[in-house]
mmCIF file of C-alpha atoms in Angstrom:
data_model
loop_
_atom_site.group_PDB
_atom_site.id
_atom_site.type_symbol
_atom_site.label_atom_id
_atom_site.label_comp_id
_atom_site.label_asym_id
_atom_site.label_seq_id
_atom_site.Cartn_x
_atom_site.Cartn_y
_atom_site.Cartn_z
ATOM 1 C CA MET N 1 81.065 119.766 105.850
ATOM 2 C CA THR N 2 83.104 117.682 103.506
ATOM 3 C CA ARG N 3 86.458 118.910 102.938
ATOM 4 C CA ILE N 4 87.552 117.869 99.479
ATOM 5 C CA MET N 5 91.019 118.662 98.364
ATOM 6 C CA VAL N 6 91.688 119.219 94.644
ATOM 7 C CA VAL N 7 94.556 118.545 93.436
ATOM 8 C CA VAL N 8 96.707 120.061 90.955
ATOM 9 C CA GLY N 9 98.159 116.514 88.978
ATOM 10 C CA SER N 10 101.098 118.930 87.081
ATOM 11 C CA VAL N 11 103.795 120.336 87.820
ATOM 12 C CA ARG N 12 104.511 121.448 83.886
ATOM 13 C CA PRO N 13 105.259 125.509 83.669
ATOM 14 C CA GLY N 14 101.973 126.479 81.157
ATOM 15 C CA ARG N 15 100.030 123.703 82.038
ATOM 16 C CA ILE N 16 95.988 123.885 81.589
ATOM 17 C CA GLY N 17 95.850 121.908 84.576
ATOM 18 C CA LEU N 18 95.364 125.126 87.346
ATOM 19 C CA PRO N 19 92.769 126.772 84.841
ATOM 20 C CA ILE N 20 90.116 123.502 85.054
ATOM 21 C CA ALA N 21 91.157 122.351 88.756
ATOM 22 C CA GLU N 22 90.270 125.976 89.860
ATOM 23 C CA TRP N 23 87.618 125.774 87.499
ATOM 24 C CA VAL N 24 87.006 122.764 89.678
ATOM 25 C CA SER N 25 87.288 124.333 93.075
ATOM 26 C CA ASN N 26 85.294 127.047 92.626
ATOM 27 C CA ALA N 27 82.409 124.752 91.497
ATOM 28 C CA LEU N 28 83.127 122.617 94.522
ATOM 29 C CA ALA N 29 82.952 125.034 96.896
ATOM 30 C CA GLY N 30 79.252 125.978 95.874
ATOM 31 C CA HIS N 31 78.177 123.162 96.201
ATOM 32 C CA ASP N 32 76.457 122.468 99.737
ATOM 33 C CA GLY N 33 78.458 121.338 102.348
ATOM 34 C CA VAL N 34 81.582 121.285 100.530
ATOM 35 C CA GLU N 35 84.707 122.991 101.429
ATOM 36 C CA VAL N 36 87.928 123.136 99.321
ATOM 37 C CA ASP N 37 91.410 122.478 99.824
ATOM 38 C CA LEU N 38 92.987 123.473 96.175
ATOM 39 C CA VAL N 39 96.637 122.012 95.766
ATOM 40 C CA ASP N 40 99.379 122.974 93.294
ATOM 41 C CA LEU N 41 101.620 120.413 93.860
ATOM 42 C CA ALA N 42 104.135 122.829 91.853
ATOM 43 C CA GLU N 43 103.871 124.911 94.712
ATOM 44 C CA VAL N 44 104.124 122.309 97.705
ATOM 45 C CA ALA N 45 106.984 120.962 96.028
ATOM 46 C CA LEU N 46 107.427 117.662 97.282
ATOM 47 C CA PRO N 47 111.417 116.395 96.278
ATOM 48 C CA LEU N 48 111.152 112.947 94.825
ATOM 49 C CA MET N 49 110.716 110.665 97.642
ATOM 50 C CA ASP N 50 113.004 111.224 100.387
ATOM 51 C CA GLU N 51 111.746 109.684 103.484
ATOM 52 C CA PRO N 52 113.911 106.314 105.094
ATOM 53 C CA ASN N 53 111.052 104.550 106.621
ATOM 54 C CA HIS N 54 107.861 103.431 105.061
ATOM 55 C CA PRO N 55 105.015 105.938 104.894
ATOM 56 C CA ARG N 56 103.329 103.520 106.794
ATOM 57 C CA LEU N 57 105.123 103.723 109.991
ATOM 58 C CA GLN N 58 103.947 108.032 109.723
ATOM 59 C CA ASN N 59 107.604 108.481 110.886
ATOM 60 C CA TYR N 60 108.374 111.346 108.924
ATOM 61 C CA THR N 61 112.389 112.997 109.120
ATOM 62 C CA HIS N 62 111.492 116.432 106.766
ATOM 63 C CA GLN N 63 109.234 119.064 107.740
ATOM 64 C CA HIS N 64 107.745 118.474 103.748
ATOM 65 C CA THR N 65 106.902 115.842 104.621
ATOM 66 C CA LEU N 66 104.817 116.100 108.023
ATOM 67 C CA GLU N 67 103.304 119.400 106.567
ATOM 68 C CA TRP N 68 102.171 116.938 103.334
ATOM 69 C CA SER N 69 100.210 114.749 105.908
ATOM 70 C CA GLU N 70 98.669 117.177 107.376
ATOM 71 C CA ARG N 71 97.216 118.782 104.855
ATOM 72 C CA VAL N 72 96.174 115.113 102.744
ATOM 73 C CA ASP N 73 95.170 114.172 106.816
ATOM 74 C CA ALA N 74 92.560 116.968 107.182
ATOM 75 C CA ALA N 75 90.749 116.267 103.671
ATOM 76 C CA ASP N 76 87.702 113.902 104.066
ATOM 77 C CA GLY N 77 88.060 112.828 99.849
ATOM 78 C CA PHE N 78 89.990 114.146 97.473
ATOM 79 C CA VAL N 79 89.494 115.169 93.130
ATOM 80 C CA PHE N 80 92.739 114.778 91.200
ATOM 81 C CA VAL N 81 92.780 117.119 88.116
ATOM 82 C CA THR N 82 94.743 114.704 86.278
ATOM 83 C CA PRO N 83 96.244 114.928 82.196
ATOM 84 C CA GLU N 84 97.627 111.888 80.448
ATOM 85 C CA TYR N 85 101.514 111.289 79.794
ATOM 86 C CA ASN N 86 101.913 108.811 77.179
ATOM 87 C CA HIS N 87 98.993 106.424 78.384
ATOM 88 C CA SER N 88 99.750 107.293 81.936
ATOM 89 C CA PHE N 89 99.666 109.868 84.367
ATOM 90 C CA SER N 90 102.117 112.662 85.624
ATOM 91 C CA PRO N 91 105.315 111.195 87.706
ATOM 92 C CA ALA N 92 104.710 114.644 90.106
ATOM 93 C CA LEU N 93 101.149 113.076 91.177
ATOM 94 C CA LYS N 94 102.683 109.543 91.310
ATOM 95 C CA ASN N 95 105.513 110.966 93.804
ATOM 96 C CA ALA N 96 102.611 113.075 96.257
ATOM 97 C CA ILE N 97 100.729 109.972 96.683
ATOM 98 C CA ASP N 98 103.795 107.828 97.816
ATOM 99 C CA PHE N 99 105.280 110.098 100.242
ATOM 100 C CA LEU N 100 101.771 108.797 102.237
ATOM 101 C CA HIS N 101 99.562 105.734 103.289
ATOM 102 C CA ASN N 102 97.384 106.003 106.583
ATOM 103 C CA GLU N 103 96.447 109.911 105.208
ATOM 104 C CA TRP N 104 94.624 108.028 102.005
ATOM 105 C CA PHE N 105 93.631 104.815 103.497
ATOM 106 C CA ARG N 106 89.267 104.417 102.771
ATOM 107 C CA LYS N 107 88.674 108.376 101.933
ATOM 108 C CA PRO N 108 86.888 108.769 98.101
ATOM 109 C CA VAL N 109 88.896 110.318 95.530
ATOM 110 C CA GLY N 110 87.090 111.850 91.685
ATOM 111 C CA PHE N 111 88.792 112.177 89.030
ATOM 112 C CA VAL N 112 88.876 115.526 86.517
ATOM 113 C CA SER N 113 91.056 114.119 83.095
ATOM 114 C CA TYR N 114 91.697 116.135 80.740
ATOM 115 C CA GLY N 115 93.765 115.552 77.151
ATOM 116 C CA GLY N 116 93.710 114.730 73.381
ATOM 117 C CA ILE N 117 91.061 112.218 72.002
ATOM 118 C CA SER N 118 91.185 110.435 75.243
ATOM 119 C CA ALA N 119 90.374 112.904 77.786
ATOM 120 C CA GLY N 120 92.612 111.850 80.324
ATOM 121 C CA THR N 121 91.415 108.331 80.515
ATOM 122 C CA ARG N 122 93.869 105.718 80.365
ATOM 123 C CA GLY N 123 96.251 108.074 82.545
ATOM 124 C CA VAL N 124 93.182 107.580 85.106
ATOM 125 C CA LEU N 125 93.207 103.846 84.193
ATOM 126 C CA ALA N 126 96.806 103.990 85.151
ATOM 127 C CA LEU N 127 96.775 105.808 88.337
ATOM 128 C CA LYS N 128 93.698 103.500 89.995
ATOM 129 C CA PRO N 129 95.589 100.562 90.678
ATOM 130 C CA VAL N 130 98.794 102.935 92.456
ATOM 131 C CA LEU N 131 94.831 104.606 94.439
ATOM 132 C CA ALA N 132 93.644 100.848 95.532
ATOM 133 C CA ALA N 133 97.446 99.908 97.056
ATOM 134 C CA VAL N 134 97.094 103.191 99.714
ATOM 135 C CA GLY N 135 93.209 102.146 100.200
ATOM 136 C CA LEU N 136 91.494 105.450 98.046
ATOM 137 C CA VAL N 137 88.599 104.743 96.920
ATOM 138 C CA PRO N 138 87.451 106.074 93.964
ATOM 139 C CA ALA N 139 84.024 107.297 92.944
ATOM 140 C CA SER N 140 82.279 105.809 89.691
ATOM 141 C CA ALA N 141 81.184 109.690 88.781
ATOM 142 C CA ALA N 142 84.147 111.233 86.297
ATOM 143 C CA VAL N 143 84.350 114.085 84.484
ATOM 144 C CA GLU N 144 86.584 113.687 81.596
ATOM 145 C CA ILE N 145 87.929 116.741 78.972
ATOM 146 C CA PRO N 146 89.426 115.656 75.099
ATOM 147 C CA PHE N 147 91.493 118.606 73.699
ATOM 148 C CA ALA N 148 91.067 120.500 76.471
ATOM 149 C CA ALA N 149 92.859 123.831 75.576
ATOM 150 C CA ARG N 150 90.268 124.398 73.365
ATOM 151 C CA GLN N 151 87.742 125.266 76.114
ATOM 152 C CA LEU N 152 90.342 128.062 77.557
ATOM 153 C CA ASP N 153 88.911 131.719 77.186
ATOM 154 C CA ASP N 154 91.510 134.528 75.621
ATOM 155 C CA GLU N 155 92.346 135.289 79.385
ATOM 156 C CA GLY N 156 93.168 131.256 80.128
ATOM 157 C CA ALA N 157 90.451 130.097 82.141
ATOM 158 C CA PHE N 158 89.098 127.364 81.404
ATOM 159 C CA GLN N 159 85.321 127.323 80.103
ATOM 160 C CA PRO N 160 83.260 124.279 81.237
ATOM 161 C CA ILE N 161 80.097 122.583 78.563
ATOM 162 C CA GLU N 162 76.696 121.953 80.203
ATOM 163 C CA ALA N 163 78.159 118.012 80.354
ATOM 164 C CA GLN N 164 81.005 118.540 82.770
ATOM 165 C CA GLU N 165 79.287 120.926 85.073
ATOM 166 C CA ARG N 166 76.688 117.958 85.192
ATOM 167 C CA ASN N 167 79.097 115.510 85.957
ATOM 168 C CA LEU N 168 81.170 117.392 88.317
ATOM 169 C CA ALA N 169 78.134 118.008 90.369
ATOM 170 C CA ALA N 170 77.707 114.151 90.334
ATOM 171 C CA VAL N 171 81.210 113.812 91.322
ATOM 172 C CA ALA N 172 80.960 116.060 94.248
ATOM 173 C CA ASP N 173 77.516 114.438 95.728
ATOM 174 C CA GLU N 174 79.681 110.674 95.657
ATOM 175 C CA LEU N 175 82.799 111.689 96.772
ATOM 176 C CA VAL N 176 80.202 113.100 99.952
ATOM 177 C CA VAL N 177 78.052 110.058 100.290
ATOM 178 C CA LEU N 178 80.500 107.716 99.666
ATOM 179 C CA GLY N 179 82.852 110.032 102.875
ATOM 180 C CA SER N 180 80.466 109.767 104.885
ATOM 181 C CA ALA N 181 79.935 105.710 104.431
ATOM 182 C CA LEU N 182 83.278 105.533 105.249
ATOM 183 C CA GLU N 183 83.751 106.960 108.618
ATOM 184 C CA SER N 184 84.140 103.776 110.450
ATOM 185 C CA LEU N 185 86.394 101.953 108.605
ATOM 186 C CA GLN N 186 88.681 105.280 108.278
ATOM 187 C CA ARG N 187 88.465 105.228 111.936
ATOM 188 C CA ARG N 188 88.475 101.442 112.861
ATOM 189 C CA GLN N 189 91.981 101.943 110.716
ATOM 190 C CA SER N 190 93.488 104.854 112.782
ATOM 191 C CA ALA N 191 92.397 103.167 116.068
ATOM 192 C CA GLN N 192 94.495 100.008 114.712
ATOM 193 C CA HIS N 193 97.864 102.279 114.371
ATOM 194 C CA THR N 194 97.527 103.511 117.729
ATOM 195 C CA ALA N 195 97.139 100.217 119.201
ATOM 196 C CA ALA N 196 99.866 98.712 116.912
#
């Protein structure tokens, strides 16, 4: 069983990222061999990075960091549901990533991006160097949703089109394969950290 954390990358009131992430979570939960942990960063409510020590040391001083560390560490892979803010990604997502280091290392990550005409792709492009710095491994498959608000029904639920469902299934397949392939690198990193 592969545990995939789906992260709602926006904390803005009224954000459409939450119904998109709910669709992603429900679809992934129906994928063979996948268990889902839906994380709403608005509920996690991490403060601006307030740990005195470098995250690589894992010498955390706050309960919110310990809880976030435990949750991320338990995941085998991630899907970031991310908007585009001014050709970049949200500060809440950057903050959540920056709190940790080793917990992300050599785990796969997929993207469901949304926005206007660019479908959030410029936000993902800005995000990738940050992910490389903490050792996350991006999947090549992705879901890109232009003008995503048009796909919300009267109750506010996201209604995907067939191509988006197909692309999400490809993301799930790739995360499972990558997660399995990267396990030995994760174990090696963990052993090195323990030895240090």
